Amino acid sequence: GKLLIRKLSAKSGTTPAGVYLHHHGGGMCMGSAHGQDGMLSNIVLNANVVVLSVEYRLAPEHPFPAAPADAEAAAWWLVRNAAKEFGTEKLVLGGESAGAYMSVMATLRLRDRHDYTGLAGINLNQGAYDL
């Protein structure tokens, strides 16, 4: 299927300082890409970044590892396309709860499957993971 990503743009007429790829929380079984629009809009305005929020597949209709696969696909697309699409290669992955877990999974998969270690950072909030 087609991976859906919701975009919130940086300030009009400016080059964004970076791109923040957000993964929403919800235990990988609920939530949506627009569920944190208020918080993400504040990040756009205060950090002058483009925010992309991933509409990943949810369980039980799409069992594990569908959601981490979508997180990886979105992150890998961003790595390959950020410069031409957004004018920057400064990339941050992040999310809350399950979204933090998904960001860790995507980061590790970028490293292990794509030999990519160039993220500017990861923003992890209330994640459940064991490194």
CSV table of N, CA and C in Angstrom, one decimal:
chain,number,residue,atom,x,y,z
A,1,GLY,N,0.8,-1.2,0.0
A,1,GLY,CA,0.0,0.0,0.0
A,1,GLY,C,0.8,1.2,0.0
A,2,LYS,N,0.2,2.4,-0.1
A,2,LYS,CA,0.8,3.7,-0.1
A,2,LYS,C,1.0,4.2,1.3
A,3,LEU,N,2.2,4.6,1.6
A,3,LEU,CA,2.5,5.2,2.9
A,3,LEU,C,2.0,6.6,3.0
A,4,LEU,N,1.3,7.0,4.0
A,4,LEU,CA,0.7,8.3,4.1
A,4,LEU,C,1.5,9.1,5.1
A,5,ILE,N,1.9,10.3,4.7
A,5,ILE,CA,2.6,11.2,5.6
A,5,ILE,C,1.9,12.6,5.6
A,6,ARG,N,1.6,13.1,6.7
A,6,ARG,CA,1.0,14.4,6.9
A,6,ARG,C,2.0,15.5,7.0
A,7,LYS,N,2.0,16.6,6.3
A,7,LYS,CA,3.0,17.6,6.3
A,7,LYS,C,2.5,18.9,6.9
A,8,LEU,N,3.2,19.4,7.8
A,8,LEU,CA,3.0,20.8,8.4
A,8,LEU,C,4.2,21.6,7.9
A,9,SER,N,4.0,22.7,7.2
A,9,SER,CA,5.1,23.4,6.6
A,9,SER,C,5.8,24.4,7.5
A,10,ALA,N,7.1,24.7,7.3
A,10,ALA,CA,7.8,25.7,8.0
A,10,ALA,C,7.3,27.0,7.6
A,11,LYS,N,7.8,28.1,8.3
A,11,LYS,CA,7.3,29.5,8.0
A,11,LYS,C,7.5,29.8,6.5
A,12,SER,N,6.5,30.4,5.9
A,12,SER,CA,6.4,30.7,4.5
A,12,SER,C,7.6,31.6,4.2
A,13,GLY,N,8.2,31.4,3.0
A,13,GLY,CA,9.3,32.2,2.6
A,13,GLY,C,10.6,32.0,3.2
A,14,THR,N,10.8,31.0,4.1
A,14,THR,CA,12.0,30.7,4.7
A,14,THR,C,12.5,29.3,4.4
A,15,THR,N,13.8,29.1,4.5
A,15,THR,CA,14.4,27.8,4.4
A,15,THR,C,14.2,27.1,5.7
A,16,PRO,N,13.6,25.9,5.8
A,16,PRO,CA,13.5,25.3,7.1
A,16,PRO,C,14.8,24.9,7.7
A,17,ALA,N,14.9,25.0,9.0
A,17,ALA,CA,16.1,24.6,9.7
A,17,ALA,C,16.3,23.1,9.7
A,18,GLY,N,15.3,22.4,9.4
A,18,GLY,CA,15.4,20.9,9.4
A,18,GLY,C,14.0,20.3,9.2
A,19,VAL,N,14.0,19.0,9.2
A,19,VAL,CA,12.7,18.2,9.1
A,19,VAL,C,12.6,17.3,10.3
A,20,TYR,N,11.4,17.4,10.9
A,20,TYR,CA,11.1,16.5,12.1
A,20,TYR,C,10.1,15.5,11.6
A,21,LEU,N,10.5,14.2,11.6
A,21,LEU,CA,9.6,13.1,11.3
A,21,LEU,C,9.0,12.6,12.6
A,22,HIS,N,7.7,12.8,12.7
A,22,HIS,CA,7.0,12.4,13.9
A,22,HIS,C,6.2,11.1,13.8
A,23,HIS,N,6.2,10.3,14.8
A,23,HIS,CA,5.4,9.1,14.9
A,23,HIS,C,4.5,9.2,16.1
A,24,HIS,N,3.2,9.1,15.9
A,24,HIS,CA,2.3,9.3,17.0
A,24,HIS,C,2.3,8.1,17.9
A,25,GLY,N,1.8,8.4,19.1
A,25,GLY,CA,1.6,7.3,20.1
A,25,GLY,C,0.3,6.6,19.9
A,26,GLY,N,0.0,5.7,20.8
A,26,GLY,CA,-1.3,4.9,20.8
A,26,GLY,C,-1.1,3.4,20.8
A,27,GLY,N,0.0,2.9,21.2
A,27,GLY,CA,0.2,1.5,21.4
A,27,GLY,C,0.2,0.7,20.1
A,28,MET,N,0.5,1.4,19.0
A,28,MET,CA,0.5,0.9,17.6
A,28,MET,C,-0.9,0.3,17.2
A,29,CYS,N,-2.0,0.7,18.0
A,29,CYS,CA,-3.3,0.2,17.7
A,29,CYS,C,-4.3,1.3,17.7
A,30,MET,N,-3.9,2.5,18.0
A,30,MET,CA,-4.8,3.7,17.8
A,30,MET,C,-4.0,4.9,17.6
A,31,GLY,N,-4.7,6.0,17.4
A,31,GLY,CA,-4.0,7.3,17.1
A,31,GLY,C,-4.0,7.5,15.6
A,32,SER,N,-3.5,8.7,15.2
A,32,SER,CA,-3.4,9.1,13.8
A,32,SER,C,-2.4,10.2,13.6
A,33,ALA,N,-2.0,10.4,12.4
A,33,ALA,CA,-1.0,11.4,12.0
A,33,ALA,C,-1.4,12.8,12.4
A,34,HIS,N,-2.7,13.1,12.5
A,34,HIS,CA,-3.1,14.4,12.8
A,34,HIS,C,-3.4,14.6,14.3
A,35,GLY,N,-3.3,13.5,15.1
A,35,GLY,CA,-3.6,13.5,16.5
A,35,GLY,C,-2.8,14.5,17.4
A,36,GLN,N,-1.6,14.9,16.9
A,36,GLN,CA,-0.8,15.8,17.7
A,36,GLN,C,-0.6,17.1,17.0
A,37,ASP,N,-1.5,17.5,16.1
A,37,ASP,CA,-1.3,18.7,15.3
A,37,ASP,C,-1.1,20.0,16.1
A,38,GLY,N,-1.7,20.1,17.3
A,38,GLY,CA,-1.5,21.3,18.1
A,38,GLY,C,0.0,21.4,18.5
A,39,MET,N,0.5,20.3,19.1
A,39,MET,CA,1.9,20.3,19.5
A,39,MET,C,2.8,20.5,18.3
A,40,LEU,N,2.6,19.8,17.2
A,40,LEU,CA,3.4,19.8,16.1
A,40,LEU,C,3.4,21.2,15.4
A,41,SER,N,2.3,21.9,15.4
A,41,SER,CA,2.2,23.2,14.9
A,41,SER,C,3.1,24.2,15.7
A,42,ASN,N,3.1,24.0,17.0
A,42,ASN,CA,4.0,24.8,17.8
A,42,ASN,C,5.5,24.5,17.5
A,43,ILE,N,5.8,23.3,17.2
A,43,ILE,CA,7.2,23.0,16.8
A,43,ILE,C,7.5,23.6,15.5
A,44,VAL,N,6.6,23.6,14.5
A,44,VAL,CA,6.8,24.2,13.3
A,44,VAL,C,7.1,25.7,13.5
A,45,LEU,N,6.2,26.4,14.2
A,45,LEU,CA,6.4,27.8,14.4
A,45,LEU,C,7.6,28.2,15.2
A,46,ASN,N,7.9,27.5,16.3
A,46,ASN,CA,9.0,27.9,17.2
A,46,ASN,C,10.4,27.4,16.7
A,47,ALA,N,10.4,26.3,15.9
A,47,ALA,CA,11.7,25.8,15.5
A,47,ALA,C,12.0,26.0,14.0
A,48,ASN,N,11.0,26.6,13.3
A,48,ASN,CA,11.1,26.8,11.8
A,48,ASN,C,11.5,25.5,11.1
A,49,VAL,N,10.8,24.4,11.3
A,49,VAL,CA,11.1,23.1,10.7
A,49,VAL,C,9.8,22.7,9.9
A,50,VAL,N,10.0,21.8,9.0
A,50,VAL,CA,8.9,21.1,8.4
A,50,VAL,C,8.7,19.9,9.3
A,51,VAL,N,7.4,19.6,9.6
A,51,VAL,CA,7.1,18.4,10.4
A,51,VAL,C,6.3,17.5,9.5
A,52,LEU,N,6.7,16.2,9.5
A,52,LEU,CA,6.0,15.2,8.8
A,52,LEU,C,5.5,14.2,9.8
A,53,SER,N,4.3,13.8,9.8
A,53,SER,CA,3.7,12.9,10.7
A,53,SER,C,3.2,11.7,10.0
A,54,VAL,N,3.7,10.5,10.4
A,54,VAL,CA,3.5,9.2,9.7
A,54,VAL,C,2.1,8.6,10.1
A,55,GLU,N,1.3,8.3,9.1
A,55,GLU,CA,0.0,7.6,9.3
A,55,GLU,C,0.4,6.1,9.1
A,56,TYR,N,1.0,5.5,10.1
A,56,TYR,CA,1.4,4.1,10.0
A,56,TYR,C,0.2,3.1,10.2
A,57,ARG,N,0.4,1.9,9.7
A,57,ARG,CA,-0.7,0.9,9.8
A,57,ARG,C,-0.8,0.5,11.3
A,58,LEU,N,-2.1,0.3,11.7
A,58,LEU,CA,-2.4,0.0,13.1
A,58,LEU,C,-2.8,-1.5,13.3
A,59,ALA,N,-2.5,-2.1,14.4
A,59,ALA,CA,-3.0,-3.4,14.8
A,59,ALA,C,-4.4,-3.2,15.3
A,60,PRO,N,-5.2,-4.2,15.4
A,60,PRO,CA,-4.9,-5.6,15.0
A,60,PRO,C,-5.1,-5.9,13.5
A,61,GLU,N,-5.6,-4.9,12.7
A,61,GLU,CA,-5.8,-5.2,11.3
A,61,GLU,C,-4.4,-5.4,10.6
A,62,HIS,N,-3.4,-4.7,11.1
A,62,HIS,CA,-2.0,-4.9,10.5
A,62,HIS,C,-1.1,-5.3,11.7
A,63,PRO,N,-0.9,-6.6,11.9
A,63,PRO,CA,-0.1,-7.0,13.0
A,63,PRO,C,1.4,-6.6,12.9
A,64,PHE,N,2.1,-6.6,14.1
A,64,PHE,CA,3.5,-6.3,14.1
A,64,PHE,C,4.2,-7.3,13.2
A,65,PRO,N,5.2,-6.8,12.4
A,65,PRO,CA,5.9,-5.6,12.4
A,65,PRO,C,5.5,-4.6,11.4
A,66,ALA,N,4.2,-4.5,11.0
A,66,ALA,CA,3.7,-3.5,10.0
A,66,ALA,C,4.1,-2.1,10.4
A,67,ALA,N,3.8,-1.7,11.6
A,67,ALA,CA,4.0,-0.3,12.0
A,67,ALA,C,5.5,0.1,12.0
A,68,PRO,N,6.4,-0.7,12.5
A,68,PRO,CA,7.8,-0.4,12.4
A,68,PRO,C,8.3,-0.4,11.0
A,69,ALA,N,7.7,-1.2,10.1
A,69,ALA,CA,8.1,-1.2,8.7
A,69,ALA,C,7.7,0.1,8.1
A,70,ASP,N,6.5,0.6,8.4
A,70,ASP,CA,6.1,1.9,7.9
A,70,ASP,C,7.0,3.0,8.4
A,71,ALA,N,7.4,3.0,9.7
A,71,ALA,CA,8.3,4.0,10.2
A,71,ALA,C,9.6,4.0,9.5
A,72,GLU,N,10.1,2.8,9.2
A,72,GLU,CA,11.4,2.7,8.5
A,72,GLU,C,11.2,3.2,7.1
A,73,ALA,N,10.1,2.9,6.4
A,73,ALA,CA,9.9,3.3,5.0
A,73,ALA,C,9.8,4.8,5.0
A,74,ALA,N,9.1,5.4,5.9
A,74,ALA,CA,9.0,6.9,5.9
A,74,ALA,C,10.4,7.6,6.2
A,75,ALA,N,11.1,7.0,7.1
A,75,ALA,CA,12.4,7.6,7.5
A,75,ALA,C,13.4,7.4,6.3
A,76,TRP,N,13.4,6.3,5.6
A,76,TRP,CA,14.3,6.0,4.5
A,76,TRP,C,13.9,6.9,3.3
A,77,TRP,N,12.6,7.1,3.1
A,77,TRP,CA,12.1,8.1,2.1
A,77,TRP,C,12.7,9.5,2.4
A,78,LEU,N,12.6,9.9,3.6
A,78,LEU,CA,13.0,11.2,4.0
A,78,LEU,C,14.5,11.4,3.8
A,79,VAL,N,15.3,10.4,4.2
A,79,VAL,CA,16.7,10.5,4.0
A,79,VAL,C,17.1,10.7,2.6
A,80,ARG,N,16.4,10.0,1.7
A,80,ARG,CA,16.7,10.1,0.3
A,80,ARG,C,16.1,11.3,-0.4
A,81,ASN,N,15.1,12.0,0.2
A,81,ASN,CA,14.4,13.0,-0.5
A,81,ASN,C,14.4,14.4,0.2
A,82,ALA,N,14.9,14.5,1.4
A,82,ALA,CA,14.8,15.7,2.2
A,82,ALA,C,15.4,16.9,1.5
A,83,ALA,N,16.6,16.7,0.9
A,83,ALA,CA,17.3,17.9,0.3
A,83,ALA,C,16.5,18.4,-0.8
A,84,LYS,N,16.0,17.6,-1.7
A,84,LYS,CA,15.3,18.1,-2.9
A,84,LYS,C,13.9,18.6,-2.5
A,85,GLU,N,13.2,17.9,-1.6
A,85,GLU,CA,11.9,18.3,-1.2
A,85,GLU,C,11.8,19.5,-0.2
A,86,PHE,N,12.7,19.6,0.7
A,86,PHE,CA,12.6,20.6,1.7
A,86,PHE,C,13.8,21.5,1.9
A,87,GLY,N,14.9,21.3,1.1
A,87,GLY,CA,16.0,22.1,1.1
A,87,GLY,C,16.9,22.0,2.3
A,88,THR,N,16.9,20.8,3.0
A,88,THR,CA,17.7,20.6,4.1
A,88,THR,C,17.9,19.1,4.3
A,89,GLU,N,19.1,18.8,4.9
A,89,GLU,CA,19.4,17.4,5.2
A,89,GLU,C,19.4,17.1,6.7
A,90,LYS,N,19.1,18.2,7.5
A,90,LYS,CA,19.0,18.0,8.9
A,90,LYS,C,17.7,17.4,9.3
A,91,LEU,N,17.8,16.1,9.8
A,91,LEU,CA,16.6,15.3,10.1
A,91,LEU,C,16.6,14.8,11.5
A,92,VAL,N,15.4,14.9,12.1
A,92,VAL,CA,15.2,14.4,13.5
A,92,VAL,C,14.0,13.5,13.4
A,93,LEU,N,14.1,12.4,14.1
A,93,LEU,CA,12.9,11.5,14.2
A,93,LEU,C,12.5,11.6,15.7
A,94,GLY,N,11.2,11.4,15.9
A,94,GLY,CA,10.7,11.4,17.2
A,94,GLY,C,9.2,11.1,17.4
A,95,GLY,N,8.8,11.0,18.6
A,95,GLY,CA,7.4,10.7,18.9
A,95,GLY,C,7.2,10.4,20.4
A,96,GLU,N,6.0,10.1,20.8
A,96,GLU,CA,5.7,9.9,22.2
A,96,GLU,C,5.1,8.5,22.3
A,97,SER,N,5.5,7.8,23.4
A,97,SER,CA,5.0,6.5,23.7
A,97,SER,C,5.4,5.5,22.6
A,98,ALA,N,4.4,4.9,22.0
A,98,ALA,CA,4.7,4.0,20.8
A,98,ALA,C,5.4,4.7,19.7
A,99,GLY,N,5.2,6.0,19.6
A,99,GLY,CA,5.9,6.8,18.6
A,99,GLY,C,7.4,6.9,18.9
A,100,ALA,N,7.7,7.0,20.1
A,100,ALA,CA,9.1,7.0,20.5
A,100,ALA,C,9.8,5.6,20.2
A,101,TYR,N,9.0,4.6,20.5
A,101,TYR,CA,9.5,3.2,20.2
A,101,TYR,C,9.7,3.1,18.7
A,102,MET,N,8.7,3.6,17.9
A,102,MET,CA,8.8,3.5,16.4
A,102,MET,C,10.0,4.3,15.9
A,103,SER,N,10.3,5.5,16.6
A,103,SER,CA,11.5,6.3,16.2
A,103,SER,C,12.8,5.6,16.4
A,104,VAL,N,12.9,4.9,17.6
A,104,VAL,CA,14.1,4.1,17.8
A,104,VAL,C,14.2,2.9,16.8
A,105,MET,N,13.1,2.3,16.5
A,105,MET,CA,13.1,1.2,15.5
A,105,MET,C,13.6,1.7,14.2
A,106,ALA,N,13.0,2.8,13.7
A,106,ALA,CA,13.4,3.4,12.5
A,106,ALA,C,14.9,3.8,12.5
A,107,THR,N,15.4,4.4,13.6
A,107,THR,CA,16.8,4.8,13.6
A,107,THR,C,17.7,3.6,13.5
A,108,LEU,N,17.4,2.5,14.3
A,108,LEU,CA,18.2,1.3,14.2
A,108,LEU,C,18.1,0.7,12.8
A,109,ARG,N,17.0,0.7,12.2
A,109,ARG,CA,16.8,0.1,10.9
A,109,ARG,C,17.6,0.9,9.8
A,110,LEU,N,17.6,2.3,10.0
A,110,LEU,CA,18.4,3.1,9.1
A,110,LEU,C,19.8,2.7,9.2
A,111,ARG,N,20.3,2.5,10.4
A,111,ARG,CA,21.7,2.2,10.6
A,111,ARG,C,22.0,0.8,10.1
A,112,ASP,N,21.2,-0.2,10.5
A,112,ASP,CA,21.5,-1.6,10.2
A,112,ASP,C,21.2,-2.0,8.8
A,113,ARG,N,20.1,-1.5,8.2
A,113,ARG,CA,19.7,-1.9,6.9
A,113,ARG,C,20.1,-1.0,5.7
A,114,HIS,N,20.4,0.3,6.1
A,114,HIS,CA,20.7,1.2,5.0
A,114,HIS,C,22.0,1.9,5.2
A,115,ASP,N,22.7,1.5,6.3
A,115,ASP,CA,24.0,2.1,6.6
A,115,ASP,C,24.0,3.6,6.7
A,116,TYR,N,22.9,4.1,7.3
A,116,TYR,CA,22.7,5.6,7.4
A,116,TYR,C,22.8,6.0,8.9
A,117,THR,N,23.7,6.9,9.3
A,117,THR,CA,23.8,7.3,10.6
A,117,THR,C,23.9,8.9,10.7
A,118,GLY,N,23.2,9.5,9.8
A,118,GLY,CA,23.4,11.0,9.7
A,118,GLY,C,22.2,11.8,10.3
A,119,LEU,N,21.4,11.2,11.2
A,119,LEU,CA,20.3,12.0,11.8
A,119,LEU,C,20.9,13.1,12.7
A,120,ALA,N,20.3,14.2,12.7
A,120,ALA,CA,20.7,15.3,13.6
A,120,ALA,C,20.3,15.0,15.0
A,121,GLY,N,19.3,14.1,15.2
A,121,GLY,CA,18.9,13.8,16.5
A,121,GLY,C,17.6,12.9,16.5
A,122,ILE,N,17.3,12.5,17.7
A,122,ILE,CA,16.0,11.8,18.0
A,122,ILE,C,15.4,12.4,19.2
A,123,ASN,N,14.1,12.5,19.2
A,123,ASN,CA,13.3,13.1,20.2
A,123,ASN,C,12.3,12.1,20.8
A,124,LEU,N,12.7,11.5,21.9
A,124,LEU,CA,12.0,10.3,22.4
A,124,LEU,C,11.2,10.7,23.7
A,125,ASN,N,9.9,10.6,23.7
A,125,ASN,CA,9.1,10.9,24.9
A,125,ASN,C,8.3,9.8,25.3
A,126,GLN,N,8.5,9.3,26.5
A,126,GLN,CA,7.8,8.2,27.2
A,126,GLN,C,7.8,6.9,26.4
A,127,GLY,N,8.8,6.6,25.8
A,127,GLY,CA,8.9,5.3,25.0
A,127,GLY,C,9.1,4.1,25.9
A,128,ALA,N,8.7,3.0,25.4
A,128,ALA,CA,9.0,1.7,26.0
A,128,ALA,C,9.9,0.9,25.1
A,129,TYR,N,11.1,0.8,25.4
A,129,TYR,CA,12.1,0.0,24.6
A,129,TYR,C,13.2,-0.4,25.5
A,130,ASP,N,13.9,-1.4,25.0
A,130,ASP,CA,15.1,-2.0,25.7
A,130,ASP,C,16.2,-2.1,24.7
A,131,LEU,N,17.2,-1.2,24.8
A,131,LEU,CA,18.3,-1.2,23.8
A,131,LEU,C,19.3,-2.3,24.2
